[in-house]
Coordinates of C-alpha atoms in Angstrom, one line a residue:
Chain G
M106 CA 17.3 7.9 -21.8
E107 CA 14.9 9.5 -23.9
T108 CA 11.4 11.0 -22.2
P109 CA 9.0 8.7 -23.1
P110 CA 5.3 9.9 -24.0
N111 CA 3.4 10.1 -21.4
L112 CA 0.8 7.4 -20.9
F113 CA -2.2 9.7 -21.8
E114 CA -0.6 10.8 -24.9
I115 CA -0.5 7.1 -26.0
L116 CA -4.2 6.7 -25.5
T117 CA -6.4 6.8 -28.4
E118 CA -8.4 9.8 -28.6
D119 CA -11.4 7.9 -27.8
A120 CA -10.0 6.6 -24.8
K121 CA -9.0 9.9 -23.5
D122 CA -12.4 11.0 -22.7
R123 CA -13.3 7.9 -21.3
V124 CA -10.4 7.6 -18.3
P125 CA -10.6 9.2 -15.1
V126 CA -9.1 12.7 -15.2
A127 CA -6.3 11.5 -13.1
Y128 CA -4.9 9.8 -16.1
R129 CA -4.1 13.6 -17.8
A130 CA -1.6 13.8 -14.8
V131 CA 0.0 10.6 -14.9
E132 CA 4.1 10.7 -14.8
P133 CA 6.4 8.9 -16.2
I134 CA 9.2 7.9 -14.0
P135 CA 12.4 5.9 -15.3
I136 CA 12.9 2.3 -13.6
A137 CA 16.7 2.9 -13.5
G138 CA 16.1 6.1 -11.8
A139 CA 14.5 4.6 -9.0
P140 CA 16.2 4.2 -5.5
E141 CA 18.7 1.3 -5.9
L142 CA 17.4 -2.1 -5.3
R143 CA 19.1 -4.7 -3.5
L144 CA 18.0 -8.3 -3.9
V145 CA 18.9 -10.0 -0.8
E146 CA 19.4 -13.8 -0.8
S147 CA 17.2 -14.7 2.2
R148 CA 16.6 -17.3 4.0
S149 CA 14.8 -20.1 1.8
Y150 CA 11.8 -19.8 4.3
R151 CA 11.7 -16.1 3.9
A152 CA 11.8 -13.6 0.9
R153 CA 13.5 -13.9 -2.3
G154 CA 14.5 -10.2 -2.3
Y155 CA 13.2 -7.1 -1.2
F156 CA 13.6 -3.2 -2.0
C157 CA 16.2 -1.5 0.0
K158 CA 15.5 2.3 -0.1
A159 CA 18.2 5.0 0.9
F160 CA 17.2 5.2 4.6
Y161 CA 16.8 1.5 5.1
K162 CA 19.2 -0.5 7.3
P163 CA 20.3 -3.6 5.8
V164 CA 19.7 -6.5 7.9
S165 CA 23.0 -8.5 7.9
K166 CA 21.3 -12.3 8.9
C167 CA 19.6 -12.2 5.7
V168 CA 23.0 -12.7 3.9
A169 CA 24.2 -15.4 6.0
P170 CA 24.3 -18.5 4.9
E171 CA 21.3 -21.4 5.6
P172 CA 21.8 -22.4 9.2
D173 CA 22.6 -26.2 9.3
Chain U
M118 CA 4.3 -20.5 15.8
I119 CA 3.7 -16.7 14.6
L120 CA 2.5 -17.0 10.8
V121 CA 3.7 -13.6 8.6
L122 CA 1.6 -13.3 5.7
S123 CA 3.7 -11.0 3.0
Q124 CA 4.7 -10.8 -0.4
S125 CA 8.1 -11.1 -2.0
S126 CA 9.1 -7.7 -3.3
H127 CA 8.2 -4.0 -2.3
E128 CA 8.1 -5.1 1.2
L129 CA 10.8 -3.3 3.4
T130 CA 10.1 -4.4 6.8
T131 CA 9.0 -8.1 6.9
E132 CA 12.5 -9.5 7.7
E133 CA 13.3 -7.0 10.2
V134 CA 10.2 -7.8 12.1
M135 CA 11.2 -11.4 11.7
D136 CA 14.4 -10.8 13.2
W137 CA 12.8 -9.5 16.1
L138 CA 10.6 -12.1 16.8
E139 CA 13.9 -14.3 16.7
D140 CA 15.2 -12.3 19.0
L141 CA 12.4 -12.9 21.3
G142 CA 12.5 -16.3 21.0
L143 CA 9.4 -16.8 19.0
P144 CA 9.4 -19.0 16.2
C145 CA 7.7 -17.7 12.8
L146 CA 7.4 -18.8 9.2
R147 CA 6.8 -16.3 6.2
L148 CA 4.7 -17.3 3.8
N149 CA 4.4 -14.6 0.5
G150 CA 1.5 -14.5 -1.3
E151 CA 3.7 -15.3 -4.3
D152 CA 4.2 -18.8 -2.7
L153 CA 0.8 -20.2 -3.3
D154 CA 1.7 -20.7 -7.0
A155 CA 4.6 -18.9 -8.6
D156 CA 7.3 -20.4 -6.4
S157 CA 6.2 -23.5 -4.6
S158 CA 4.4 -26.8 -4.9
W159 CA 1.9 -27.7 -2.3
S160 CA -1.4 -29.4 -1.7
A161 CA -4.4 -29.2 1.2
R162 CA -7.0 -31.7 1.7
V163 CA -10.6 -30.4 2.6
P164 CA -12.2 -30.6 5.1
G165 CA -9.7 -29.6 7.6
G166 CA -6.6 -30.5 6.0
D167 CA -3.5 -28.8 6.9
F168 CA -1.3 -27.0 4.1
E169 CA 1.8 -29.2 3.2
I170 CA 4.1 -26.4 1.2
T171 CA 7.2 -27.3 -0.4
L172 CA 9.4 -24.0 -1.1
D173 CA 13.1 -24.7 -2.6
G174 CA 12.8 -28.2 -1.7
R175 CA 12.0 -27.9 1.7
T176 CA 8.8 -29.2 3.2
L177 CA 6.7 -27.3 5.6
K178 CA 3.2 -28.4 7.5
L179 CA 1.3 -25.5 7.9
A180 CA -1.2 -26.8 10.5
A181 CA -4.0 -24.3 12.0
G182 CA -3.5 -25.6 15.2
D183 CA 0.3 -24.5 15.4
I184 CA -0.1 -21.3 14.5
Q185 CA -1.1 -18.8 17.4
A186 CA -0.7 -15.5 15.8
V187 CA -0.7 -14.0 12.3
W188 CA 0.6 -11.0 10.9
F189 CA -1.3 -9.8 7.9
R190 CA 1.8 -7.4 6.4
R191 CA 0.8 -7.7 2.6
W192 CA -0.5 -10.4 0.1
A193 CA 0.2 -10.2 -3.7
H194 CA -0.8 -13.3 -5.8
G195 CA 1.7 -14.7 -8.3
R196 CA 1.2 -17.0 -11.0
R197 CA 3.1 -19.5 -12.8
D198 CA 1.7 -18.1 -15.8
Q199 CA 2.7 -14.5 -15.5
P200 CA 6.0 -15.1 -17.6
V201 CA 4.1 -16.7 -20.5
E202 CA 1.8 -15.6 -23.5
L203 CA -1.5 -17.3 -22.7
I204 CA -3.2 -16.9 -26.1
L205 CA -0.5 -16.6 -29.6
D206 CA -2.4 -14.3 -31.6
D207 CA -3.2 -10.3 -30.8
S208 CA -6.4 -10.1 -32.4
R209 CA -9.0 -8.1 -30.6
E210 CA -11.0 -11.2 -29.4
R211 CA -8.2 -13.0 -28.4
Q212 CA -6.7 -10.0 -26.5
E213 CA -10.1 -10.3 -24.5
A214 CA -10.1 -14.0 -23.9
Q215 CA -6.7 -13.8 -22.4
R216 CA -7.9 -10.9 -20.2
E217 CA -10.7 -13.4 -19.2
I218 CA -8.6 -15.9 -18.7
S219 CA -6.3 -14.0 -16.6
S220 CA -9.3 -12.2 -14.5
H221 CA -10.3 -16.3 -13.8
L222 CA -7.1 -17.2 -12.5
D223 CA -7.0 -14.1 -10.4
Q224 CA -10.0 -14.8 -9.2
E225 CA -8.9 -18.7 -8.6
M226 CA -6.1 -17.4 -6.6
A227 CA -8.2 -15.0 -4.4
R228 CA -10.5 -17.7 -3.5
L229 CA -7.6 -20.2 -2.6
S230 CA -5.9 -17.6 -0.3
G231 CA -9.3 -16.9 1.2
Y232 CA -9.5 -20.7 2.3
L233 CA -5.8 -20.2 3.9
F234 CA -7.2 -17.1 5.8
S235 CA -10.2 -18.7 7.0
Q236 CA -8.3 -22.1 8.0
L237 CA -6.9 -19.6 10.6
H238 CA -9.5 -17.8 11.9
D239 CA -8.7 -18.6 15.4
A240 CA -5.5 -17.4 15.7
A241 CA -4.7 -13.7 17.1
W242 CA -4.4 -11.5 13.9
L243 CA -2.3 -8.4 13.5
S244 CA -5.0 -6.8 11.0
R245 CA -7.1 -9.2 9.2
P246 CA -7.0 -9.3 5.4
S247 CA -10.6 -8.9 4.9
I248 CA -10.8 -5.4 6.6
T249 CA -7.5 -4.4 4.9
R250 CA -9.1 -3.2 1.2
L251 CA -11.0 0.2 2.2
N252 CA -13.0 2.2 0.0
K253 CA -11.4 5.9 0.4
L254 CA -14.7 7.3 0.4
E255 CA -16.2 6.0 3.2
V256 CA -13.3 6.4 4.9
L257 CA -13.8 10.0 4.7
E258 CA -17.3 10.0 5.9
E259 CA -16.0 7.7 8.6
A260 CA -13.2 10.1 9.6
A261 CA -15.9 13.0 9.5
R262 CA -18.0 10.9 12.0
A263 CA -15.2 10.9 14.0
G264 CA -14.4 14.1 14.4
L265 CA -11.6 14.4 11.9
E266 CA -11.6 17.5 9.4
V267 CA -11.3 16.3 5.7
P268 CA -10.7 18.3 2.6
A269 CA -13.8 19.5 0.5
T270 CA -14.4 16.6 -2.0
L271 CA -16.3 16.1 -4.9
I272 CA -17.0 13.0 -7.3
T273 CA -18.4 13.9 -10.5
T274 CA -19.0 13.1 -14.4
R275 CA -20.2 16.6 -14.8
K276 CA -17.7 19.2 -16.0
K277 CA -20.1 21.7 -15.2
H278 CA -20.1 20.7 -11.4
L279 CA -16.0 20.4 -11.8
E280 CA -16.1 24.1 -13.0
E281 CA -18.6 25.2 -10.2
F282 CA -16.0 23.3 -7.7
M283 CA -13.1 25.1 -9.1
R284 CA -14.4 28.4 -8.5
T285 CA -15.5 27.9 -4.9
H286 CA -12.1 26.3 -3.7
G287 CA -9.8 28.2 -6.1
G288 CA -7.6 25.3 -6.2
I289 CA -8.3 21.6 -6.7
I290 CA -6.2 18.5 -7.0
T291 CA -7.2 14.9 -8.4
K292 CA -6.5 11.6 -7.5
S293 CA -7.9 8.0 -8.1
I294 CA -11.1 7.0 -6.3
G295 CA -9.5 3.7 -5.3
E296 CA -5.6 2.7 -4.4
S297 CA -3.2 4.7 -6.8
R298 CA -1.6 2.6 -9.2
A299 CA 1.7 2.7 -11.2
L300 CA 1.5 1.2 -14.6
H301 CA 4.7 0.0 -16.1
L302 CA 4.8 0.6 -19.6
G303 CA 8.4 -0.1 -21.0
D304 CA 11.3 1.2 -19.1
Y305 CA 9.1 3.3 -17.2
F306 CA 6.7 3.5 -14.4
H307 CA 3.6 5.7 -15.1
T308 CA 2.4 6.7 -11.4
M309 CA -0.8 8.0 -10.7
L310 CA -0.4 10.3 -7.4
T311 CA -2.4 13.0 -6.6
A312 CA -1.9 16.3 -9.0
E313 CA -2.9 19.8 -9.3
I314 CA -5.3 20.8 -11.9
G315 CA -6.2 24.0 -13.3
T316 CA -8.7 26.0 -15.4
D317 CA -6.5 24.9 -18.8
L318 CA -6.8 21.4 -18.4
I319 CA -10.7 21.9 -17.1
A320 CA -11.3 23.4 -20.2
Q321 CA -9.9 20.7 -22.4
L322 CA -12.3 17.9 -20.9
P323 CA -15.2 16.7 -22.3
E324 CA -18.8 17.7 -20.9
D325 CA -19.4 13.8 -19.2
L326 CA -16.5 12.7 -17.5
F327 CA -15.7 9.0 -16.4
P328 CA -16.1 9.2 -12.5
S329 CA -13.6 11.4 -11.2
L330 CA -12.4 12.4 -7.5
F331 CA -11.4 16.2 -6.9
Q332 CA -10.6 18.1 -3.6
E333 CA -10.0 21.3 -2.5
K334 CA -6.2 22.0 -2.8
L335 CA -4.8 22.7 1.0
D336 CA -2.4 25.1 1.7
K337 CA 0.1 23.3 3.6
R338 CA 2.7 24.2 6.1
Y339 CA 3.9 20.5 6.4
E340 CA 2.4 16.7 5.5
I341 CA 2.0 14.7 8.6
R342 CA 2.7 10.4 8.2
A343 CA 1.5 8.8 10.9
F344 CA 1.7 5.2 11.5
Y345 CA -1.2 3.9 14.2
L346 CA -0.3 0.4 15.7
A347 CA -2.6 -1.4 18.4
G348 CA -3.5 2.2 19.8
E349 CA -0.2 3.5 19.8
L350 CA 0.4 6.4 16.8
Y351 CA 3.9 7.4 15.7
S352 CA 3.9 10.6 13.4
M353 CA 6.5 12.1 11.5
A354 CA 6.4 15.9 9.8
I355 CA 7.4 16.0 6.2
F356 CA 8.2 19.6 4.8
S357 CA 7.3 18.7 1.8
Q358 CA 5.9 22.2 0.7
I359 CA 9.1 24.0 0.0
D360 CA 10.0 21.6 -2.9
D361 CA 8.2 22.4 -6.0
Q362 CA 8.6 18.4 -7.1
T363 CA 6.8 17.3 -3.9
R364 CA 4.5 20.2 -3.2
V365 CA 1.4 18.4 -4.3
D366 CA 2.2 14.9 -2.8
F367 CA 5.3 14.0 -0.9
R368 CA 5.1 10.7 -2.9
H369 CA 6.9 12.6 -5.6
Y370 CA 10.1 11.5 -4.1
N371 CA 13.0 14.0 -4.6
N372 CA 15.6 11.3 -4.4
V373 CA 18.5 14.0 -4.7
K374 CA 17.3 16.2 -2.2
P375 CA 14.8 14.3 0.0
N376 CA 12.5 16.5 1.9
R377 CA 13.2 17.0 5.5
V378 CA 11.3 15.0 8.1
V379 CA 11.3 15.0 12.0
P380 CA 9.4 13.3 14.5
F381 CA 6.2 14.7 15.3
K382 CA 3.3 14.7 18.3
L383 CA 0.0 15.3 17.0
P384 CA -2.3 16.9 19.3
A385 CA -4.2 14.8 22.0
D386 CA -7.4 15.9 20.4
I387 CA -6.6 14.9 17.0
A388 CA -4.6 11.8 18.0
D389 CA -8.1 10.5 20.3
R390 CA -10.2 11.3 16.7
I391 CA -7.8 9.1 15.3
S392 CA -7.9 6.3 17.5
R393 CA -11.6 6.5 17.2
L394 CA -11.4 6.2 13.6
M395 CA -9.4 3.3 13.4
G396 CA -11.6 1.4 15.9
A397 CA -14.6 2.4 13.7
L398 CA -12.7 0.7 10.7
E399 CA -11.6 -2.0 13.1
L400 CA -8.0 -1.3 12.3
E401 CA -5.1 -2.3 14.3
T402 CA -2.6 -0.9 11.8
G403 CA -2.4 1.9 9.5
S404 CA -0.7 4.5 7.8
L405 CA -2.2 7.5 7.7
D406 CA -1.9 10.9 6.0
L407 CA -2.4 14.2 7.4
V408 CA -1.9 18.0 6.4
K409 CA -1.0 20.8 8.6
T410 CA -2.4 24.1 6.9
T411 CA -1.1 27.2 7.0
D412 CA -4.0 28.4 8.8
G413 CA -3.0 25.9 11.3
R414 CA -6.0 23.0 10.5
Y415 CA -5.0 19.6 11.0
V416 CA -6.6 18.0 7.9
F417 CA -7.2 14.2 7.5
L418 CA -6.5 13.1 4.0
E419 CA -6.5 8.9 4.0
V420 CA -5.3 5.9 5.7
N421 CA -3.5 2.9 4.1
P422 CA -4.3 -0.4 6.4
V423 CA -1.1 -2.0 4.8
G424 CA 1.3 1.1 4.5
Q425 CA 5.1 1.3 4.7
F426 CA 6.1 2.3 8.3
G427 CA 10.0 2.0 7.7
M428 CA 9.8 5.5 6.5
V429 CA 8.8 6.7 9.6
S430 CA 10.5 4.2 11.9
K431 CA 13.8 4.8 10.4
P432 CA 14.3 8.8 10.4
C433 CA 12.1 9.3 13.6
N434 CA 14.2 6.4 15.2
Y435 CA 10.7 4.8 16.5
H436 CA 12.0 1.3 16.2
L437 CA 8.8 0.4 14.9
E438 CA 10.1 -2.9 13.8
Q439 CA 10.8 -4.1 17.4
R440 CA 7.3 -3.1 18.4
V441 CA 5.2 -4.6 15.9
A442 CA 7.2 -8.3 16.8
E443 CA 6.5 -7.3 20.3
I444 CA 2.8 -7.1 19.7
L445 CA 2.7 -10.2 17.7
A446 CA 4.6 -12.2 20.4
R447 CA 1.8 -10.5 23.1
K448 CA -0.8 -12.1 20.6
A449 CA 1.0 -15.2 20.2
R450 CA 1.3 -15.7 24.1
H451 CA -2.3 -14.0 25.3
G452 CA -4.5 -13.9 21.9
N453 CA -6.3 -10.8 21.3
S454 CA -7.0 -9.8 25.1
P455 CA -5.3 -6.7 26.1
Q456 CA -2.1 -7.2 28.0
P457 CA 0.6 -4.8 28.5
V458 CA 3.6 -5.5 26.1

């Protein structure tokens, strides 16, 4: 994936002097390179889905069918 | 009934706590902030009306009298207008109108959420939403009053003062005054975490700056992430210092070779000061960041009242999800009065 311009670099020259100094250190992180996402079909009265990071233990009940 | 207020994404732990609540035999209901608009239909009659919410064709009555305890985990507004353009035209004038409409819709949703929370005022809460938005600078003041060491900090619009601060401390970092943001642009998140700045960068700055926060750069032996839960403190040491990617801020995660982390017990006097701080902030939960310096000091950095705790719970086998459920169960049965769990 081609490295994108830093957010600070695409600001106008006027804007560069009008944002917090922290903007000069903003780092682009590719969304595709983030930890794998797991979209879990949950019970309807709970979540639509949530992130599952490397250390996260999936909850098997979340993928179970809705109880009658 | 225990009501869990959460959000539908970026939320790792809500489901696990609910599973533990089920295990304890306590009925619970999860309501995501997004449910108030994006994915549901509902009505409430004022005054005193109960909320009637339909999610995925299933209608639920949310009666305040049926809710004994509320866990305010997180809350993100969804808006059904978000996938669409509000105004067709990209002229500057209409872009401004679009921003104003968006701001107004956010405000409407915030007021609605506030009304929902107020209707649940008599329940026992684990963290009330009104105290979960902290001011980082006020927290530093409060931490110092509680006896915790905090980093030398400067907020300034003057380059001259920044240069003096740099000369005094040798190395400095900058970060947001408020919460850090990940700005979404194309296929990338542009993250605004703690970053070291050097004399080269300072030389490029204009004389007058946007108000910016700077702190002394601490020589770390390791970082500590602690989770405070109703008087209990669970800590983890993070060996972020030996990896260039995570050296300044462990949240520049190295997913290929993650930092080594181990369970950690803070000294009793530091734990006492943290308890004092959390008491002063009226917080029952919070993820705290501290640094153990190479010269042996414990320096408090910040606290996030709704920070993630799975990252501490899992590697350290603290089973915090179970503990949160037990505390919610206690609150549901006994209110806020202190009872052993």
